[in-house]
Short mmCIF file of C-alpha atoms in Angstrom, two decimals:
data_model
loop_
_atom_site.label_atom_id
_atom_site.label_comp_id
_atom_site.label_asym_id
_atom_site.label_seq_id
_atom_site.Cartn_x
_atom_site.Cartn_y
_atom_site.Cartn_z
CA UNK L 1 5.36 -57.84 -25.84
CA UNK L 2 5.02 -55.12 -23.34
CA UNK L 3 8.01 -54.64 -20.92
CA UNK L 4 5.60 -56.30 -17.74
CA UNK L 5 4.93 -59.08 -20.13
CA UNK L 6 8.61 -59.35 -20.99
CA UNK L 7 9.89 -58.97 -17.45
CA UNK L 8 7.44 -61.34 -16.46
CA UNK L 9 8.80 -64.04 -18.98
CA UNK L 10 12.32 -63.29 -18.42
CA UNK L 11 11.16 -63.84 -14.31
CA UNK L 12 9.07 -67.17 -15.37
CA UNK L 13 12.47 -68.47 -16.87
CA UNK L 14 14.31 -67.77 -13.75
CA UNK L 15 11.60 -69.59 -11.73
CA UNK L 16 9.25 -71.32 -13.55
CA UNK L 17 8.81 -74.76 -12.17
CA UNK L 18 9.11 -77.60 -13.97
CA UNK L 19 9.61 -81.28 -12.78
CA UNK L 20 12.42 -81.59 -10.29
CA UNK L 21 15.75 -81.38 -11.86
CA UNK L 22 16.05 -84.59 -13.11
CA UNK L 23 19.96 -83.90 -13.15
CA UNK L 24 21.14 -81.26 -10.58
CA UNK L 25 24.21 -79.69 -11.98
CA UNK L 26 26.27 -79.58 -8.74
CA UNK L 27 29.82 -79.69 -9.36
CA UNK L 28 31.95 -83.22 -9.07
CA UNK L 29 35.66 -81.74 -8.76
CA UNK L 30 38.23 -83.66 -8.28
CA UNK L 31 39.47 -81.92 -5.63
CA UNK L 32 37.35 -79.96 -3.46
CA UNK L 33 36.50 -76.84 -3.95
CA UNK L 34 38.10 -74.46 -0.79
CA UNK L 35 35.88 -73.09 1.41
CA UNK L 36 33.90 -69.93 1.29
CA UNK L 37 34.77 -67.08 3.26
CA UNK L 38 33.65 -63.78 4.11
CA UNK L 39 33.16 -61.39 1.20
CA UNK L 40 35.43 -59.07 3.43
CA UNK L 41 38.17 -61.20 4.23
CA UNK L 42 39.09 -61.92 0.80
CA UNK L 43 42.38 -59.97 -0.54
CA UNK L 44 42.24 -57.37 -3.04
CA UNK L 45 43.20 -58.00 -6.31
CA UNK L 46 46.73 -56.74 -7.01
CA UNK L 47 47.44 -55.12 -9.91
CA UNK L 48 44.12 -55.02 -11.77
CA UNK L 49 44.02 -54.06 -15.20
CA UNK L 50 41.96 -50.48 -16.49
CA UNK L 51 38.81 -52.07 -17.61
CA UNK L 52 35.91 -51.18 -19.36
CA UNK L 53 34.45 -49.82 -16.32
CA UNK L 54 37.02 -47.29 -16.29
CA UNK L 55 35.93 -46.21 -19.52
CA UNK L 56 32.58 -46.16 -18.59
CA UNK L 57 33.84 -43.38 -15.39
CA UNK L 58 35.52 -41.35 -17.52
CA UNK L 59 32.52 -40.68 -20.07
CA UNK L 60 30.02 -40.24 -17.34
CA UNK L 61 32.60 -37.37 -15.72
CA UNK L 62 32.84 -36.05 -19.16
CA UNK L 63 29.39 -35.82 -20.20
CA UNK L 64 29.16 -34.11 -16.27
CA UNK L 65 31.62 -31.82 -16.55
CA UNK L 66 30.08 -30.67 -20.14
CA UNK L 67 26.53 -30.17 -18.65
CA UNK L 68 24.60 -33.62 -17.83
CA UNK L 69 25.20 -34.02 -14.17
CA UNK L 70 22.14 -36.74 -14.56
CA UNK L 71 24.99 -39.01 -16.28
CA UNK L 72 26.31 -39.35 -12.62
CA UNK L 73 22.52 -41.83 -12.39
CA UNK L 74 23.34 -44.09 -15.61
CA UNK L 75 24.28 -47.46 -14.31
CA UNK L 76 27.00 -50.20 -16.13
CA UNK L 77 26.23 -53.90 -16.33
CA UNK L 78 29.45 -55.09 -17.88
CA UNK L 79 29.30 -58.41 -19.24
CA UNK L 80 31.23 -60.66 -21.68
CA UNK L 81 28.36 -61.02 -23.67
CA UNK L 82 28.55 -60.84 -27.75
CA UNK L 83 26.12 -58.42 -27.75
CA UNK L 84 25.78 -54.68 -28.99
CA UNK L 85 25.59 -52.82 -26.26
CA UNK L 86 22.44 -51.10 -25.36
CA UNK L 87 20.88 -48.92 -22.59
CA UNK L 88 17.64 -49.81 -20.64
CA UNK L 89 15.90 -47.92 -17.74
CA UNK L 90 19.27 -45.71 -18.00
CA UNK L 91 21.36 -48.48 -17.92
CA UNK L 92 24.61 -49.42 -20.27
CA UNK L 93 25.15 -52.65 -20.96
CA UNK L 94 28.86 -53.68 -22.88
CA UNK L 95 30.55 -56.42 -23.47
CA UNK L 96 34.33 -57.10 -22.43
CA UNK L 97 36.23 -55.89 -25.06
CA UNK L 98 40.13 -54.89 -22.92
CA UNK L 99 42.01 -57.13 -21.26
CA UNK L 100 43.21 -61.25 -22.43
CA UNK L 101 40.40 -62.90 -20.81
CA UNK L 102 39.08 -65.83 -23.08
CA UNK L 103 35.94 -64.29 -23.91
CA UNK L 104 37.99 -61.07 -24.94
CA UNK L 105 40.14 -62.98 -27.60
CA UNK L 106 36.77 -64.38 -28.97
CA UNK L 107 35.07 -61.04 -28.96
CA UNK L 108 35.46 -59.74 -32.61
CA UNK L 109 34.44 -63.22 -34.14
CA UNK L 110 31.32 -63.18 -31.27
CA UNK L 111 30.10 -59.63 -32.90
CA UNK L 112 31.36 -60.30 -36.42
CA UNK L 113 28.34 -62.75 -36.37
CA UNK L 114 26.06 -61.81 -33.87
CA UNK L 115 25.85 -58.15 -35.19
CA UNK L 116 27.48 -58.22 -38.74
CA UNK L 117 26.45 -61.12 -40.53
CA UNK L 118 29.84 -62.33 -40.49
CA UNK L 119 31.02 -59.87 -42.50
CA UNK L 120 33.99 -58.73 -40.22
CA UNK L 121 35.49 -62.09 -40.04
CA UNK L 122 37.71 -61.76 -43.22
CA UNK L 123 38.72 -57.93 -42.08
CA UNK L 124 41.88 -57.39 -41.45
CA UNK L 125 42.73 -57.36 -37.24
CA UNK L 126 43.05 -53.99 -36.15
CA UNK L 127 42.85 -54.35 -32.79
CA UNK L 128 43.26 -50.51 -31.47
CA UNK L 129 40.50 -49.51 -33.90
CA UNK L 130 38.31 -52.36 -32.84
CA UNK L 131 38.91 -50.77 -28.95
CA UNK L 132 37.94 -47.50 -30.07
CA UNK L 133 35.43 -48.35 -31.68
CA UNK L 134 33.91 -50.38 -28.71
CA UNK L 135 35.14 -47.14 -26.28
CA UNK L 136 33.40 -44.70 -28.29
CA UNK L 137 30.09 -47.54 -28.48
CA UNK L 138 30.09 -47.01 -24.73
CA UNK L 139 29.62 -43.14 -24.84
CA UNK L 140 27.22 -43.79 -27.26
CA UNK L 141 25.12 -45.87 -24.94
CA UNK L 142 25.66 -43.25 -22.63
CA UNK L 143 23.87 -40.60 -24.91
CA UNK L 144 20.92 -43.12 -25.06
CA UNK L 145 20.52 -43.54 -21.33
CA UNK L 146 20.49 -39.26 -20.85
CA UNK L 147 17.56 -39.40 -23.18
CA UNK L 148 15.90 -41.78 -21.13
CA UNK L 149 16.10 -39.65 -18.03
CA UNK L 150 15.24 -36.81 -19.99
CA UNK L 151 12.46 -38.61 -21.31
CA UNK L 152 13.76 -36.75 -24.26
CA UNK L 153 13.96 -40.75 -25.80
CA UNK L 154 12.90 -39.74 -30.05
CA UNK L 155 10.68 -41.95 -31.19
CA UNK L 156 12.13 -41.57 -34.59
CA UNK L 157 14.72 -43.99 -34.34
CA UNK L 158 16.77 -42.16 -36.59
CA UNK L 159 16.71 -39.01 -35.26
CA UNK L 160 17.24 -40.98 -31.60
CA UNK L 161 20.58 -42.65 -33.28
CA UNK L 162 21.79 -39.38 -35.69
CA UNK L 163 21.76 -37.30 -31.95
CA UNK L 164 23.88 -40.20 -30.43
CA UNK L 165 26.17 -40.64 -33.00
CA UNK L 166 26.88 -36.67 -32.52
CA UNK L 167 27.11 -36.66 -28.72
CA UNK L 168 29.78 -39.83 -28.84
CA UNK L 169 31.13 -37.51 -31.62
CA UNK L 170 31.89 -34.78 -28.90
CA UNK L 171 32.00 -36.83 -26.09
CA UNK L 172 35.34 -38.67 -27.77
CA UNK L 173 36.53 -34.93 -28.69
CA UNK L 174 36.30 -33.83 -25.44
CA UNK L 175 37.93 -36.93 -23.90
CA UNK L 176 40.75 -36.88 -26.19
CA UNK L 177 41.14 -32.84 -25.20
CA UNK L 178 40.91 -33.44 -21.42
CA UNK L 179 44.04 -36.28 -21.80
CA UNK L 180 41.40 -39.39 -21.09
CA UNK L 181 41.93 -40.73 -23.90
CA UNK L 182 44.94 -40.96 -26.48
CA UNK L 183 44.63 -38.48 -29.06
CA UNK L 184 45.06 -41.76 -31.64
CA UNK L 185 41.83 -42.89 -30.39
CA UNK L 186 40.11 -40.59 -33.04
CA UNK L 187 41.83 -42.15 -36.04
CA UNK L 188 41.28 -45.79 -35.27
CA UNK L 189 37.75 -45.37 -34.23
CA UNK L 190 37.28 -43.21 -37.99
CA UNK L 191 39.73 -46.44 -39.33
CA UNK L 192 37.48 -48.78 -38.20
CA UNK L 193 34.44 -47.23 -39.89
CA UNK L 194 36.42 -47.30 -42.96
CA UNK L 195 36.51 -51.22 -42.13
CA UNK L 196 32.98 -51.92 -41.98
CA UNK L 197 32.53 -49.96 -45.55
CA UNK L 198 35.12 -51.97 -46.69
CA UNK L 199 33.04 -54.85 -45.44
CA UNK L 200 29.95 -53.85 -46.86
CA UNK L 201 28.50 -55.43 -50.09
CA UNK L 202 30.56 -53.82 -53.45
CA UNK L 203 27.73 -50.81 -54.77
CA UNK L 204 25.79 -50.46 -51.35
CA UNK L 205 27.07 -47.72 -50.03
CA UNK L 206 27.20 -45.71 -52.45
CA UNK L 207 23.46 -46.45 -53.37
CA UNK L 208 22.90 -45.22 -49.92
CA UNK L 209 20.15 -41.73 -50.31
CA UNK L 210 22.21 -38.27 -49.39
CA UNK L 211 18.54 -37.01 -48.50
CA UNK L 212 18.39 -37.25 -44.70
CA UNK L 213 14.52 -37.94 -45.25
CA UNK L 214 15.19 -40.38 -47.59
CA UNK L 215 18.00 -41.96 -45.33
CA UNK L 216 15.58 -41.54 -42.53
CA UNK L 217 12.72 -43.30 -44.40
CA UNK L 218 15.60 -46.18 -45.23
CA UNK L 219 16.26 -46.26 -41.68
CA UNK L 220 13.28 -46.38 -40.24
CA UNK L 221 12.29 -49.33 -42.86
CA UNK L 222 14.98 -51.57 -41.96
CA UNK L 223 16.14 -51.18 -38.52
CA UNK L 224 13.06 -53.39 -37.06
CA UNK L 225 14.28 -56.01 -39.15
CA UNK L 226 17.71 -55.86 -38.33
CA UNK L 227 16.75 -55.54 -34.88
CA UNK L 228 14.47 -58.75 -35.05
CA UNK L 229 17.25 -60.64 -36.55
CA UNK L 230 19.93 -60.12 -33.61
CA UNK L 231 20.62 -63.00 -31.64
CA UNK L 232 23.15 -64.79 -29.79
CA UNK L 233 22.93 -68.27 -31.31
CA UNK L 234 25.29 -68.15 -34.66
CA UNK L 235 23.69 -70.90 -35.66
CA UNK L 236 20.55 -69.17 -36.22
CA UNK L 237 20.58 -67.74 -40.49
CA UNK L 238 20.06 -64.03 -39.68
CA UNK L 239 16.59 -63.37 -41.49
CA UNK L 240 17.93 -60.79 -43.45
CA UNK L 241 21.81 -60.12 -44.51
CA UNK L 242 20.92 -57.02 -47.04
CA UNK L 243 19.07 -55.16 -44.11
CA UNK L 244 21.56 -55.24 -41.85
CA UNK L 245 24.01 -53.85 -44.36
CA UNK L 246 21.85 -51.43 -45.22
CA UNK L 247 21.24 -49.95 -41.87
CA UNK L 248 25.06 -50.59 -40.41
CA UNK L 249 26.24 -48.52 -43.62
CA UNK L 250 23.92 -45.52 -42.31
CA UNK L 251 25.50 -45.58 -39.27
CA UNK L 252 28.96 -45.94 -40.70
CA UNK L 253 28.41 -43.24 -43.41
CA UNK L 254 26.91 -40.69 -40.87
CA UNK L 255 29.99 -41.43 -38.47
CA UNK L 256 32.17 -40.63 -41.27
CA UNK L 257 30.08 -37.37 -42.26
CA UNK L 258 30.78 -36.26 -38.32
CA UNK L 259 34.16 -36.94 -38.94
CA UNK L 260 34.95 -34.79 -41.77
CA UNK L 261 33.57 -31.39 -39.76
CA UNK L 262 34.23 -29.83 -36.86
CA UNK L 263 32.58 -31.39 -33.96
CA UNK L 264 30.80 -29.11 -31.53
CA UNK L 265 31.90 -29.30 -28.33
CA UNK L 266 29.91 -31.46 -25.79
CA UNK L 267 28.25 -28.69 -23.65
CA UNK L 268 26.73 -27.01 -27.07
CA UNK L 269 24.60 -30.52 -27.31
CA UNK L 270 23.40 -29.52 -23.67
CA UNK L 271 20.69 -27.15 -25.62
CA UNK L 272 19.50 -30.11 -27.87
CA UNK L 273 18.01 -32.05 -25.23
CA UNK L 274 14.06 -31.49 -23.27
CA UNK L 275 15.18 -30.38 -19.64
CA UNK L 276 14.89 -32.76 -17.20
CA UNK L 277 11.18 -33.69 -15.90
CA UNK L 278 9.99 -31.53 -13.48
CA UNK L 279 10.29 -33.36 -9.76
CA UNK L 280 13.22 -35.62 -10.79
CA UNK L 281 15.75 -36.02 -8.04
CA UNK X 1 17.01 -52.99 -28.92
CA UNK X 2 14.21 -55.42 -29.14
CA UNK X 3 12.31 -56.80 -26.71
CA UNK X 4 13.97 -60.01 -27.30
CA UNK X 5 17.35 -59.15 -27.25
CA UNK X 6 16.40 -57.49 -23.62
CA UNK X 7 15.21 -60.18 -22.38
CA UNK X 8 18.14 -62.75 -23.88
CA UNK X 9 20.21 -60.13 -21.94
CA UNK X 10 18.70 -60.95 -18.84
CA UNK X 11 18.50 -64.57 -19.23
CA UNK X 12 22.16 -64.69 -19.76
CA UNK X 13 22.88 -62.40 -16.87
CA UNK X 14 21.18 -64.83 -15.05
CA UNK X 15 20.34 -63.15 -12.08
CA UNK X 16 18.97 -59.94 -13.37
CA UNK X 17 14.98 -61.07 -14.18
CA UNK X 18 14.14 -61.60 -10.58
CA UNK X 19 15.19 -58.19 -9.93
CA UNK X 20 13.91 -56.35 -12.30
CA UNK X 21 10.30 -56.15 -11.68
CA UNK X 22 9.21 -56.14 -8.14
CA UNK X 23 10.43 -59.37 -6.42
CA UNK X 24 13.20 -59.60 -4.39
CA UNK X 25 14.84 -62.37 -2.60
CA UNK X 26 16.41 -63.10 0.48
CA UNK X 27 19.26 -65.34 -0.21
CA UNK X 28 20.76 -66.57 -3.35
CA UNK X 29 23.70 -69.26 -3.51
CA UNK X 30 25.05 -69.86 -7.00
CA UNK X 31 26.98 -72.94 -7.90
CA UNK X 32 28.92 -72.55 -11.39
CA UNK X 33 30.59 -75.73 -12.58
CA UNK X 34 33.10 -74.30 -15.07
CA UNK X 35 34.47 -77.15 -16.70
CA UNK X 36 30.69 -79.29 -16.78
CA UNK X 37 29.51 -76.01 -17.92
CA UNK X 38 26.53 -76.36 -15.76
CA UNK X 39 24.99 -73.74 -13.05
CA UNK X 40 22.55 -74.17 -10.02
CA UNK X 41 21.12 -71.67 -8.51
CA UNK X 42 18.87 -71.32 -4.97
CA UNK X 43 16.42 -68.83 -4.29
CA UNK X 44 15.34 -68.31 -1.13
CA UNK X 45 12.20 -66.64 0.14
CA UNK X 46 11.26 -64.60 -2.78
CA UNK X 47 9.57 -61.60 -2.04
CA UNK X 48 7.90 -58.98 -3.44
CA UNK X 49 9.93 -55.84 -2.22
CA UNK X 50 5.96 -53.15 -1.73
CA UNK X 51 2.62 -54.13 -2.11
CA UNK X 52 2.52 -57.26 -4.04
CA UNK X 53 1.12 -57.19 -7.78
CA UNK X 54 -0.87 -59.62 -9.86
CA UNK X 55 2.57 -59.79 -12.25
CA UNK X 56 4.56 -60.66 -9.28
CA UNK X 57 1.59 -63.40 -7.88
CA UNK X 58 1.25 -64.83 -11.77
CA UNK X 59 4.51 -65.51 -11.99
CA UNK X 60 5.01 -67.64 -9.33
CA UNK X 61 1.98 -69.04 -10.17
CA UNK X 62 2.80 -69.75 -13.59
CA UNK X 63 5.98 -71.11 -12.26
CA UNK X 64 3.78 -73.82 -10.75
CA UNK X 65 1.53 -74.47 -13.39
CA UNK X 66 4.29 -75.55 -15.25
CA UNK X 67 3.38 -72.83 -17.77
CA UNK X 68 6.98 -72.70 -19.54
CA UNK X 69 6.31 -72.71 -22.98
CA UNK X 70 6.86 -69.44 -23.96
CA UNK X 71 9.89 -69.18 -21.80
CA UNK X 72 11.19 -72.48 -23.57
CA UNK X 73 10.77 -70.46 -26.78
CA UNK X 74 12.95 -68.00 -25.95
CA UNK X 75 15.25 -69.79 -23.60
CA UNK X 76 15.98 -72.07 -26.62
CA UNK X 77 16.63 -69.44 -29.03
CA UNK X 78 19.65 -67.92 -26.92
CA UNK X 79 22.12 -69.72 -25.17
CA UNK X 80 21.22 -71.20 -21.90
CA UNK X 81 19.30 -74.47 -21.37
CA UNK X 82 17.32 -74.46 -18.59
CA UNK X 83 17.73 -78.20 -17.27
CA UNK X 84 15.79 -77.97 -14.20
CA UNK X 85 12.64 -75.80 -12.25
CA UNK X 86 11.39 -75.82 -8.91
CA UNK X 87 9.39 -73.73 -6.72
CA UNK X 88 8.72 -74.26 -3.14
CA UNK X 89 6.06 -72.53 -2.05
CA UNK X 90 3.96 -72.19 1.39
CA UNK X 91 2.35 -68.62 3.51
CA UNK X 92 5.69 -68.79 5.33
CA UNK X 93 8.46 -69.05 2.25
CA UNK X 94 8.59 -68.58 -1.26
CA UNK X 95 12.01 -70.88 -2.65
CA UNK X 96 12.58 -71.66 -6.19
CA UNK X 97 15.76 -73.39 -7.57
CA UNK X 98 17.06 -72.79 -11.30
CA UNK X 99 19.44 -75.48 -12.87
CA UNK X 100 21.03 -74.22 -16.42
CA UNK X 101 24.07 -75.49 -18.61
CA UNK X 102 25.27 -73.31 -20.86
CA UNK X 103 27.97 -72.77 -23.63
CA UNK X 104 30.28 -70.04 -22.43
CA UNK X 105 30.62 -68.62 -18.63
CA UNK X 106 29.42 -65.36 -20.49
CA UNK X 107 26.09 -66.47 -21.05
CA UNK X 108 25.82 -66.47 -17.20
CA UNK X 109 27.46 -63.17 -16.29
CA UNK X 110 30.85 -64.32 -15.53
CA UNK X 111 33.09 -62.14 -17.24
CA UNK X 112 37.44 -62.62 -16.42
CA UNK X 113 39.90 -60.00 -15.44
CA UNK X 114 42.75 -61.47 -17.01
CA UNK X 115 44.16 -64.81 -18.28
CA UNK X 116 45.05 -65.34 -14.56
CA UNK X 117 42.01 -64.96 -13.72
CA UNK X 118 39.55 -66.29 -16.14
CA UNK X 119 36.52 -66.08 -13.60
CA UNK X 120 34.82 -63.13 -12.36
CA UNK X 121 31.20 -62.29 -10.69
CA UNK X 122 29.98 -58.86 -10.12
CA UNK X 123 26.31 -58.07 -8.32
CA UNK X 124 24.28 -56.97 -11.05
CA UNK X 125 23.19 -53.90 -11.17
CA UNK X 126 20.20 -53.84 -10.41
CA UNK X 127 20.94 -56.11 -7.49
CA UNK X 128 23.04 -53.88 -5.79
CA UNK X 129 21.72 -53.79 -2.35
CA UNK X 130 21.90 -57.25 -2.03
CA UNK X 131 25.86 -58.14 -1.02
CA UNK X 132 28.57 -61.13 -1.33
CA UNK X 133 27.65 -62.80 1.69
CA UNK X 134 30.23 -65.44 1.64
CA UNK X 135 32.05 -67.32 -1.47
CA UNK X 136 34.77 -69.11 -2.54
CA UNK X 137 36.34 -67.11 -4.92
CA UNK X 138 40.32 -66.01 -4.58
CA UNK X 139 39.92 -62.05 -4.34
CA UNK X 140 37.97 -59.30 -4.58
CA UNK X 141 38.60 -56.49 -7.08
CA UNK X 142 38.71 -52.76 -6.48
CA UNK X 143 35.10 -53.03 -7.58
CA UNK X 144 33.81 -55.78 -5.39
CA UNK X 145 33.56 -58.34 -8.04
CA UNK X 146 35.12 -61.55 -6.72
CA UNK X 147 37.41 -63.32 -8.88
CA UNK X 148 38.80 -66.70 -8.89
CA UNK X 149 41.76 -67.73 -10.76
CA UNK X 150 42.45 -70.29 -13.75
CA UNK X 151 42.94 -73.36 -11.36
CA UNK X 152 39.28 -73.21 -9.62
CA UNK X 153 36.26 -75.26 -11.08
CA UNK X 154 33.49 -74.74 -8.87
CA UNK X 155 32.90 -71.43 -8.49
CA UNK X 156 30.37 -70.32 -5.47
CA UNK X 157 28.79 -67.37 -4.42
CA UNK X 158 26.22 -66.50 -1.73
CA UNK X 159 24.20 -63.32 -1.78
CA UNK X 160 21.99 -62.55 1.43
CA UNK X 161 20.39 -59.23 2.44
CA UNK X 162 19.83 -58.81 6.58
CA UNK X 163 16.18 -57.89 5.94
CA UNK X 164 13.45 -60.97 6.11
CA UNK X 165 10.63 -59.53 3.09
CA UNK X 166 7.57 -58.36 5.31
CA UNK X 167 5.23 -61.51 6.16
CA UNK X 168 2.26 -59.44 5.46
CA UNK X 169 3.47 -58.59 2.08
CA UNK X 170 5.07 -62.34 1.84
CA UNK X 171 1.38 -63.62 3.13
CA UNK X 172 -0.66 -61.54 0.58
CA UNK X 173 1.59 -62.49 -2.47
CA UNK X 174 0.67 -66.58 -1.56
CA UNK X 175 -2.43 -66.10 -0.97
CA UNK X 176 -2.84 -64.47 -4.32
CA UNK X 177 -0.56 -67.25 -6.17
CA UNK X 178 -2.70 -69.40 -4.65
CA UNK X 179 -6.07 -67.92 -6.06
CA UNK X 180 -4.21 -68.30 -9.25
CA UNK X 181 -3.66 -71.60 -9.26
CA UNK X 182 -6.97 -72.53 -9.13
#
C-alpha cells in the first residue's frame, strides 16, 4: 500500500460515511458533566510527574549537544498505546511506560503480547529494567527519525537497526555521563536483555549465525514477517511465534555485543551519517 | 514498521488521519464517554489546507459512496469499532461526524498522568496549530494537555483554528468530490 493509499484509508476511516449512526454514542451521566471553559482559564496541574516526554527532551538535547542539531525537528506523539514505538516523517511515537496510570500498570502484559508472543508474561517483574529498557527504546526511535531527515534512512533493514542500536548505545552513555540519567540505568537496560534471552526458546540463541552477513541475511528474512504479524488485537494468533524469536534475539544479542565494548561516544557517530540534504532548513 | 501498524497507529490516535495528508478542519468537538467506552466526534468544514488534490477529493468522495470496506478490514483488525459515518457535504461546508467504541481510552489517544488523574488529551502532533478551544477537563498540564481527574465521565474537548479554509480552495475540492461521485 503506498503511504497516499494508506493515508487515504486511515482518512476514509475517520470520515467515511456510512448510514447515520444508528446509535450516537453521546454520553448519559448521571450527573452532568461541568461545563467547558476556556483552554486558558483552566489551572495548571500541580505537581506533575517527569514523564516520558521528559525523556524524550533530554535525548533530543543530547543527541544536539553531540552533533545533530536536526534532533531539535523530531516530533513526540506519546500515547498509551501497546505498541513498539516507531518513528514516521521524523516523528517518535511511545507508549506510556512512567507513572501509575491504568494503562501503565497494564503496559508489560500489553507488549508481552503485542510484541513478544507472550513470552514476557512468565518473566520475572523487573520494573527499573523494563523503564530502561523503554528509555533507551525512545533514543532509539530518535536515531531512526535523524536518518529520516538525513534521508540517510538504509534500506537494509539491518544495517538501518545495527546503526540504531549503536547510537541508543552512546546516546544512553552520554546521558548517564552528563547526570540525565542514573548511572544504574545501564545495568537494568543490559538486565533486561538478559530477560528476553532468558525468554527466548531453549537452543535459539545460540543457533543464532556470528557472521554479520549471515545474521543480516536472517534478518532481513524474517523481519517482514514479524513485522506483518504485529497487531494490537491479542486475540489475533501471531502468524509466526519462531520468527519473532528469531529476529528479537538479533536485536537482543547485538545489544549485548555493544555492551561488552567500549561504546564510542555520541559525536564520533556524527561521521556515520549522509550530511543533511542540501536546502533543508 | 508496516504499513499497517502505521495506520492502526493513526486509527487509534483518532485524530491524527485527517491531518496527515492535506485536509484540515475547522472545528473539532470530541465527546469521550469513559465508562460506555464510546466516542463521538464532529468535524467541521473540512478543508484542504493548498490546492486541493484528487486524494483529498476521493476521499470524501469515497466517504459518500459508502466505500468502507477496506477501512472495515482494517478497522476490525485493531481495536476501535467504528459504529457510525456521516458526511455533510455542500460548495459552502464540508462536515463529517465519526462515532467509535472502543476497548481502552488508549486506543483513542487518551493517555493519564497519574492515578488521580486517569484522563488526559494532548493535540496531536501533527495537529499542532489547531488549539483547545474550550473543554471540560479539570487542568491543564505544563504541556497543554488537559487532564481530567478519576471522578469525570464525559470527557469533552473542542479544537477550533480562527482561520475559515479558503472558499476557492473549499469550492474546488466539492466540485471535484462531486465529479467523483458520479
Amino acid at each position: 500500500m503506498t503511504g497516499v493509499r494508506a493515508t487515504l484509508v486511515a482518512v476514509v476511516a475517520v470520515l467515511g460515511c456510512h448510514a447515520p449512526p444508528s446509535t450516537t454514542p453521546r454520553a448519559t451521566p448521571a450527573a452532568p458533566p461541568p461545563p467547558d471553559r476556556a483552554f486558558a482559564a483552566l489551572p495548571v496541574l500541580a505537581d506533575e510527574p517527569p514523564d516520558e516526554r521528559d525523556l524524550f527532551d533530554m535525548f533530543v538535547a543530547r543527541y544536539v549537544a553531540s552533533g545533530f542539531p536536526e534532533a531539535r525537528d523530531v516530533e513526540l506523539e506519546l500515547a498509551e498505546i501497546a505498541m513498539i514505538p516507531y518513528t514516521s516523517r521524523a516523528k517518535v511515537i511511545t507508549r506510556r511506560f512512567l507513572g501509575d496510570g491504568p494503562a501503565v500498570r497494564e503496559h508489560l502484559p500489553i507488549v508481552s503480547g503485542f510484541a513478544y508472543g507472550h513470552r514476557l508474561d512468565a518473566a520475572p517483574r523487573d520494573d527499573a529494567a523494563y523503564r530502561a529498557f523503554m528509555t533507551v527504546t525512545i533514543a532509539h526511535e530518535i536515531a531512526h527519525a535523524i536518518a529520516f531527515l538525513h534521508h540517510d534512512q538504509d534500506q537494509d533493514g539491518w544495517r538501518e537497526e545495527t546503526r540504531a542500536m549503536a547510537l541508543e548505545r552512546a546516546a544512553l552513555h552520554d546521558a548517564v555521563r552528563a547526570g540525565a540519567l542514573p548511572a544504574t540505568t545501564i545495568a537494568d537496560f543490559d538486565r533486561f536483555q538478559h530477560t528476553l534471552l532468558a525468554a527466548a526458546p531453549p537452543g535459539l540463541v545460540a543457533s543464532l549465525p556470528t557472521d554479520p552477513d549471515a545474521r543480516r541475511a536472517l534478518f532481513i528474512a524474517q523481519y517482514p514477517t514479524v513485522l506483518a504479524g504485529m497487531g494490537g488485537d491479542p486475540s489475533r494468533p501471531h502468524p509466526s511465534p519462531a520468527a519473532v524469536d528469531t529476529v528479537l534475539a538479533l536485536y537482543t544479542v547485538v545489544r549485548l555485543e555493544l555492551a561488552a565494548v567500549p561504546s564510542p561516544s555520541l559525536a564520533s557517530l556524527v561521521a556515520r551519517f549522509k550530511p543533511m540534504p542540501a536546502g533543508t532548513p | 514498521m508496516t504499513r499497517r501498524a502505521s495506520l492502526a497507529m493513526a486509527l487509534s490516535l483518532g485524530l491524527l488521519p485527517l491531518a496527515s495528508g492535506c485536509l484540515r478542519f475547522q472545528r473539532l468537538i470530541i465527546e469521550i464517554d469513559v465508562v460506555a467506552h464510546q466516542a463521538a466526534y464532529h468535524f467541521v468544514d473540512v478543508a484542504t489546507e493548498d490546492e486541493p488534490d484528487d486524494d483529498a477529493a476521493r476521499l470524501i468522495a469515497y466517504a459518500h459512496a459508502d466505500d468502507v470496506r477496506e477501512v472495515t478490514d482494517v478497522v476490525d483488525a485493531f481495536w476501535t469499532t467504528t459504529v457510525g459515518k456521516r458526511v455533510t457535504a455542500t460548495s459552502e461546508r464540508i462536515d463529517a461526524d465519526l462515532a467509535l467504541t472502543f476497548r481502552h481510552l488508549y486506543e483513542i489517544g487518551i493517555s493519564s498522568v497519574d492515578a488521580a488523574h486517569p484522563y488526559r488529551f494532548c493535540v496531536p502532533a501533527l495537529l499542532d496549530r489547531i488549539p483547545i478551544a474550550s473543554t471540560n477537563a479539570d487542568a491543564r498540564d505544563r504541556r497543554g494537555c488537559v487532564v481530567w481527574s478519576a471522578s469525570a465521565r464525559l470527557l469533552r474537548i473542542e479544537l477550533a483554528t480562527t482561520t475559515a479554509p479558503d472558499p476557492v480552495l473549499r469550492a474546488r475540492l466539492y466540485a471535484r468530490y462531486r465529479e467523483l461521485l458520479r
